[in-house]
């Protein structure tokens, strides 16, 4: 059996893990750009809908005016097309001329109103066309970002496969090493027992007992599993101002509202990062902050970049628990500050909701809601 040196195998695993982390960060950047495009698209759709409503309203007004002018045109035609015998019915020629003049003025006034309405309709249709173009542009950008997402996720899946294979190989090699060591121990113990047997029954008994003790010690040295991690989902801290614990971090909570936010946020520790998710079983970074602050009645857009425009800006030195903390330029990551240079966030693809240190993140902005 050929065994790879533990150091070399560990290097392969670490390289694969680093690649997964790097691609996970790329996925988060693409995800937040996608979220921002989606926010812009929804706003643009509302703009287009409002423009279309105005166009419809003006079209109804134009149609009503056209009906009125049509009736006026028929009446004018009838009056202008009468034979001389009908003049008597109107009265004198003068009165008829006055009547015709009046109709002409009415028609001109109606024509001006129609012109105004037509101009307004044209303006609205131009606005609608422009908005539609903008909507198409945003949709194209969204489609492009979705394509980037697919490509990056494919790379991420490949990297995760490499990591899984490297870890499996490392585990296989470690198991083979342990098995070889145990086999060597058994062979040595058998040889010692044979020698002791040749020396006499009393010595043999001692050797066998010693071998059993050593074997038991070897078995006891086997790994017993990972230590306890984050608290189970649903075990939220008490929602009141004061001091609370979040994943083992002591937090000074300034208000009951922030306590409500953190009670929910901390109960989500360990849930996976998923592109575009906002709960309840998975989150991306802005989906996590959006869901957490929704518990306190605050509506945030599903985009870290857009969230940075909500609330009051605070400096890094003035941060307190509950504040939103934004990283990178352009902004592509957000978390909820806990205090002591730590925040809780859904970091990136391949990761879970966890507590992060600001020491390893560039501080771009902070806001208080």
mmCIF file with all atom_site columns, N, CA, C and O in Angstrom, residues 51 54-59 61-62 112-128:
data_model
loop_
_atom_site.group_PDB
_atom_site.id
_atom_site.type_symbol
_atom_site.label_atom_id
_atom_site.label_alt_id
_atom_site.label_comp_id
_atom_site.label_asym_id
_atom_site.label_entity_id
_atom_site.label_seq_id
_atom_site.pdbx_PDB_ins_code
_atom_site.Cartn_x
_atom_site.Cartn_y
_atom_site.Cartn_z
_atom_site.occupancy
_atom_site.B_iso_or_equiv
_atom_site.pdbx_formal_charge
_atom_site.auth_seq_id
_atom_site.auth_comp_id
_atom_site.auth_asym_id
_atom_site.auth_atom_id
_atom_site.pdbx_PDB_model_num
ATOM 1   N N  . UNK A 1 51  ? -46.972 54.943 -15.715 1.00 0.00 ? 51  UNK A N  1
ATOM 2   C CA . UNK A 1 51  ? -47.024 55.615 -17.021 1.00 0.00 ? 51  UNK A CA 1
ATOM 3   C C  . UNK A 1 51  ? -48.136 55.036 -17.882 1.00 0.00 ? 51  UNK A C  1
ATOM 4   O O  . UNK A 1 51  ? -48.871 55.772 -18.555 1.00 0.00 ? 51  UNK A O  1
ATOM 5   N N  . UNK A 1 54  ? -51.461 56.377 -16.762 1.00 0.00 ? 54  UNK A N  1
ATOM 6   C CA . UNK A 1 54  ? -51.696 57.753 -17.225 1.00 0.00 ? 54  UNK A CA 1
ATOM 7   C C  . UNK A 1 54  ? -52.075 57.765 -18.705 1.00 0.00 ? 54  UNK A C  1
ATOM 8   O O  . UNK A 1 54  ? -52.933 58.523 -19.138 1.00 0.00 ? 54  UNK A O  1
ATOM 9   N N  . UNK A 1 55  ? -51.410 56.912 -19.484 1.00 0.00 ? 55  UNK A N  1
ATOM 10  C CA . UNK A 1 55  ? -51.730 56.827 -20.906 1.00 0.00 ? 55  UNK A CA 1
ATOM 11  C C  . UNK A 1 55  ? -53.173 56.364 -21.094 1.00 0.00 ? 55  UNK A C  1
ATOM 12  O O  . UNK A 1 55  ? -53.923 56.910 -21.914 1.00 0.00 ? 55  UNK A O  1
ATOM 13  N N  . UNK A 1 56  ? -53.578 55.363 -20.329 1.00 0.00 ? 56  UNK A N  1
ATOM 14  C CA . UNK A 1 56  ? -54.945 54.847 -20.443 1.00 0.00 ? 56  UNK A CA 1
ATOM 15  C C  . UNK A 1 56  ? -55.959 55.918 -20.078 1.00 0.00 ? 56  UNK A C  1
ATOM 16  O O  . UNK A 1 56  ? -57.003 56.064 -20.737 1.00 0.00 ? 56  UNK A O  1
ATOM 17  N N  . UNK A 1 57  ? -55.663 56.691 -19.036 1.00 0.00 ? 57  UNK A N  1
ATOM 18  C CA . UNK A 1 57  ? -56.571 57.755 -18.609 1.00 0.00 ? 57  UNK A CA 1
ATOM 19  C C  . UNK A 1 57  ? -56.707 58.823 -19.696 1.00 0.00 ? 57  UNK A C  1
ATOM 20  O O  . UNK A 1 57  ? -57.816 59.276 -20.016 1.00 0.00 ? 57  UNK A O  1
ATOM 21  N N  . UNK A 1 58  ? -55.575 59.200 -20.266 1.00 0.00 ? 58  UNK A N  1
ATOM 22  C CA . UNK A 1 58  ? -55.608 60.205 -21.320 1.00 0.00 ? 58  UNK A CA 1
ATOM 23  C C  . UNK A 1 58  ? -56.305 59.663 -22.565 1.00 0.00 ? 58  UNK A C  1
ATOM 24  O O  . UNK A 1 58  ? -57.020 60.382 -23.256 1.00 0.00 ? 58  UNK A O  1
ATOM 25  N N  . UNK A 1 59  ? -56.107 58.401 -22.857 1.00 0.00 ? 59  UNK A N  1
ATOM 26  C CA . UNK A 1 59  ? -56.754 57.800 -24.026 1.00 0.00 ? 59  UNK A CA 1
ATOM 27  C C  . UNK A 1 59  ? -58.273 57.841 -23.865 1.00 0.00 ? 59  UNK A C  1
ATOM 28  O O  . UNK A 1 59  ? -59.009 58.104 -24.828 1.00 0.00 ? 59  UNK A O  1
ATOM 29  N N  . UNK A 1 61  ? -59.931 60.070 -22.112 1.00 0.00 ? 61  UNK A N  1
ATOM 30  C CA . UNK A 1 61  ? -60.333 61.468 -22.280 1.00 0.00 ? 61  UNK A CA 1
ATOM 31  C C  . UNK A 1 61  ? -60.351 61.864 -23.751 1.00 0.00 ? 61  UNK A C  1
ATOM 32  O O  . UNK A 1 61  ? -61.256 62.566 -24.220 1.00 0.00 ? 61  UNK A O  1
ATOM 33  N N  . UNK A 1 62  ? -59.349 61.407 -24.493 1.00 0.00 ? 62  UNK A N  1
ATOM 34  C CA . UNK A 1 62  ? -59.281 61.709 -25.927 1.00 0.00 ? 62  UNK A CA 1
ATOM 35  C C  . UNK A 1 62  ? -60.473 61.092 -26.648 1.00 0.00 ? 62  UNK A C  1
ATOM 36  O O  . UNK A 1 62  ? -61.101 61.716 -27.515 1.00 0.00 ? 62  UNK A O  1
ATOM 37  N N  . UNK A 1 112 ? -58.414 72.693 -30.097 1.00 0.00 ? 112 UNK A N  1
ATOM 38  C CA . UNK A 1 112 ? -57.258 73.017 -29.250 1.00 0.00 ? 112 UNK A CA 1
ATOM 39  C C  . UNK A 1 112 ? -57.177 72.032 -28.089 1.00 0.00 ? 112 UNK A C  1
ATOM 40  O O  . UNK A 1 112 ? -56.126 71.526 -27.756 1.00 0.00 ? 112 UNK A O  1
ATOM 41  N N  . UNK A 1 113 ? -58.291 71.734 -27.455 1.00 0.00 ? 113 UNK A N  1
ATOM 42  C CA . UNK A 1 113 ? -58.293 70.787 -26.341 1.00 0.00 ? 113 UNK A CA 1
ATOM 43  C C  . UNK A 1 113 ? -57.819 69.416 -26.797 1.00 0.00 ? 113 UNK A C  1
ATOM 44  O O  . UNK A 1 113 ? -57.053 68.748 -26.121 1.00 0.00 ? 113 UNK A O  1
ATOM 45  N N  . UNK A 1 114 ? -58.293 68.997 -27.960 1.00 0.00 ? 114 UNK A N  1
ATOM 46  C CA . UNK A 1 114 ? -57.874 67.712 -28.497 1.00 0.00 ? 114 UNK A CA 1
ATOM 47  C C  . UNK A 1 114 ? -56.381 67.708 -28.788 1.00 0.00 ? 114 UNK A C  1
ATOM 48  O O  . UNK A 1 114 ? -55.684 66.732 -28.529 1.00 0.00 ? 114 UNK A O  1
ATOM 49  N N  . UNK A 1 115 ? -55.907 68.841 -29.307 1.00 0.00 ? 115 UNK A N  1
ATOM 50  C CA . UNK A 1 115 ? -54.473 68.945 -29.586 1.00 0.00 ? 115 UNK A CA 1
ATOM 51  C C  . UNK A 1 115 ? -53.657 68.827 -28.302 1.00 0.00 ? 115 UNK A C  1
ATOM 52  O O  . UNK A 1 115 ? -52.636 68.155 -28.258 1.00 0.00 ? 115 UNK A O  1
ATOM 53  N N  . UNK A 1 116 ? -54.159 69.506 -27.262 1.00 0.00 ? 116 UNK A N  1
ATOM 54  C CA . UNK A 1 116 ? -53.466 69.431 -25.976 1.00 0.00 ? 116 UNK A CA 1
ATOM 55  C C  . UNK A 1 116 ? -53.444 67.998 -25.448 1.00 0.00 ? 116 UNK A C  1
ATOM 56  O O  . UNK A 1 116 ? -52.421 67.503 -24.968 1.00 0.00 ? 116 UNK A O  1
ATOM 57  N N  . UNK A 1 117 ? -54.608 67.356 -25.557 1.00 0.00 ? 117 UNK A N  1
ATOM 58  C CA . UNK A 1 117 ? -54.671 65.975 -25.077 1.00 0.00 ? 117 UNK A CA 1
ATOM 59  C C  . UNK A 1 117 ? -53.784 65.055 -25.906 1.00 0.00 ? 117 UNK A C  1
ATOM 60  O O  . UNK A 1 117 ? -53.137 64.154 -25.378 1.00 0.00 ? 117 UNK A O  1
ATOM 61  N N  . UNK A 1 118 ? -53.768 65.294 -27.209 1.00 0.00 ? 118 UNK A N  1
ATOM 62  C CA . UNK A 1 118 ? -52.918 64.476 -28.081 1.00 0.00 ? 118 UNK A CA 1
ATOM 63  C C  . UNK A 1 118 ? -51.448 64.662 -27.732 1.00 0.00 ? 118 UNK A C  1
ATOM 64  O O  . UNK A 1 118 ? -50.675 63.693 -27.674 1.00 0.00 ? 118 UNK A O  1
ATOM 65  N N  . UNK A 1 119 ? -51.090 65.914 -27.479 1.00 0.00 ? 119 UNK A N  1
ATOM 66  C CA . UNK A 1 119 ? -49.693 66.188 -27.116 1.00 0.00 ? 119 UNK A CA 1
ATOM 67  C C  . UNK A 1 119 ? -49.331 65.498 -25.798 1.00 0.00 ? 119 UNK A C  1
ATOM 68  O O  . UNK A 1 119 ? -48.255 64.910 -25.662 1.00 0.00 ? 119 UNK A O  1
ATOM 69  N N  . UNK A 1 120 ? -50.261 65.588 -24.820 1.00 0.00 ? 120 UNK A N  1
ATOM 70  C CA . UNK A 1 120 ? -50.002 64.937 -23.530 1.00 0.00 ? 120 UNK A CA 1
ATOM 71  C C  . UNK A 1 120 ? -49.908 63.422 -23.701 1.00 0.00 ? 120 UNK A C  1
ATOM 72  O O  . UNK A 1 120 ? -49.069 62.761 -23.087 1.00 0.00 ? 120 UNK A O  1
ATOM 73  N N  . UNK A 1 121 ? -50.768 62.876 -24.540 1.00 0.00 ? 121 UNK A N  1
ATOM 74  C CA . UNK A 1 121 ? -50.730 61.433 -24.788 1.00 0.00 ? 121 UNK A CA 1
ATOM 75  C C  . UNK A 1 121 ? -49.420 61.026 -25.449 1.00 0.00 ? 121 UNK A C  1
ATOM 76  O O  . UNK A 1 121 ? -48.816 60.006 -25.097 1.00 0.00 ? 121 UNK A O  1
ATOM 77  N N  . UNK A 1 122 ? -48.996 61.838 -26.419 1.00 0.00 ? 122 UNK A N  1
ATOM 78  C CA . UNK A 1 122 ? -47.714 61.551 -27.072 1.00 0.00 ? 122 UNK A CA 1
ATOM 79  C C  . UNK A 1 122 ? -46.573 61.573 -26.068 1.00 0.00 ? 122 UNK A C  1
ATOM 80  O O  . UNK A 1 122 ? -45.670 60.727 -26.111 1.00 0.00 ? 122 UNK A O  1
ATOM 81  N N  . UNK A 1 123 ? -46.614 62.562 -25.163 1.00 0.00 ? 123 UNK A N  1
ATOM 82  C CA . UNK A 1 123 ? -45.568 62.640 -24.139 1.00 0.00 ? 123 UNK A CA 1
ATOM 83  C C  . UNK A 1 123 ? -45.568 61.392 -23.260 1.00 0.00 ? 123 UNK A C  1
ATOM 84  O O  . UNK A 1 123 ? -44.512 60.835 -22.942 1.00 0.00 ? 123 UNK A O  1
ATOM 85  N N  . UNK A 1 124 ? -46.758 60.971 -22.860 1.00 0.00 ? 124 UNK A N  1
ATOM 86  C CA . UNK A 1 124 ? -46.848 59.795 -22.002 1.00 0.00 ? 124 UNK A CA 1
ATOM 87  C C  . UNK A 1 124 ? -46.424 58.527 -22.732 1.00 0.00 ? 124 UNK A C  1
ATOM 88  O O  . UNK A 1 124 ? -45.783 57.649 -22.157 1.00 0.00 ? 124 UNK A O  1
ATOM 89  N N  . UNK A 1 125 ? -46.780 58.449 -23.996 1.00 0.00 ? 125 UNK A N  1
ATOM 90  C CA . UNK A 1 125 ? -46.362 57.284 -24.771 1.00 0.00 ? 125 UNK A CA 1
ATOM 91  C C  . UNK A 1 125 ? -44.844 57.257 -24.935 1.00 0.00 ? 125 UNK A C  1
ATOM 92  O O  . UNK A 1 125 ? -44.224 56.194 -24.901 1.00 0.00 ? 125 UNK A O  1
ATOM 93  N N  . UNK A 1 126 ? -44.255 58.459 -25.099 1.00 0.00 ? 126 UNK A N  1
ATOM 94  C CA . UNK A 1 126 ? -42.794 58.532 -25.180 1.00 0.00 ? 126 UNK A CA 1
ATOM 95  C C  . UNK A 1 126 ? -42.167 58.106 -23.852 1.00 0.00 ? 126 UNK A C  1
ATOM 96  O O  . UNK A 1 126 ? -41.162 57.385 -23.821 1.00 0.00 ? 126 UNK A O  1
ATOM 97  N N  . UNK A 1 127 ? -42.805 58.556 -22.745 1.00 0.00 ? 127 UNK A N  1
ATOM 98  C CA . UNK A 1 127 ? -42.313 58.161 -21.425 1.00 0.00 ? 127 UNK A CA 1
ATOM 99  C C  . UNK A 1 127 ? -42.428 56.655 -21.240 1.00 0.00 ? 127 UNK A C  1
ATOM 100 O O  . UNK A 1 127 ? -41.518 56.000 -20.715 1.00 0.00 ? 127 UNK A O  1
ATOM 101 N N  . UNK A 1 128 ? -43.545 56.103 -21.685 1.00 0.00 ? 128 UNK A N  1
ATOM 102 C CA . UNK A 1 128 ? -43.745 54.667 -21.587 1.00 0.00 ? 128 UNK A CA 1
ATOM 103 C C  . UNK A 1 128 ? -42.709 53.909 -22.407 1.00 0.00 ? 128 UNK A C  1
ATOM 104 O O  . UNK A 1 128 ? -42.151 52.903 -21.954 1.00 0.00 ? 128 UNK A O  1
#
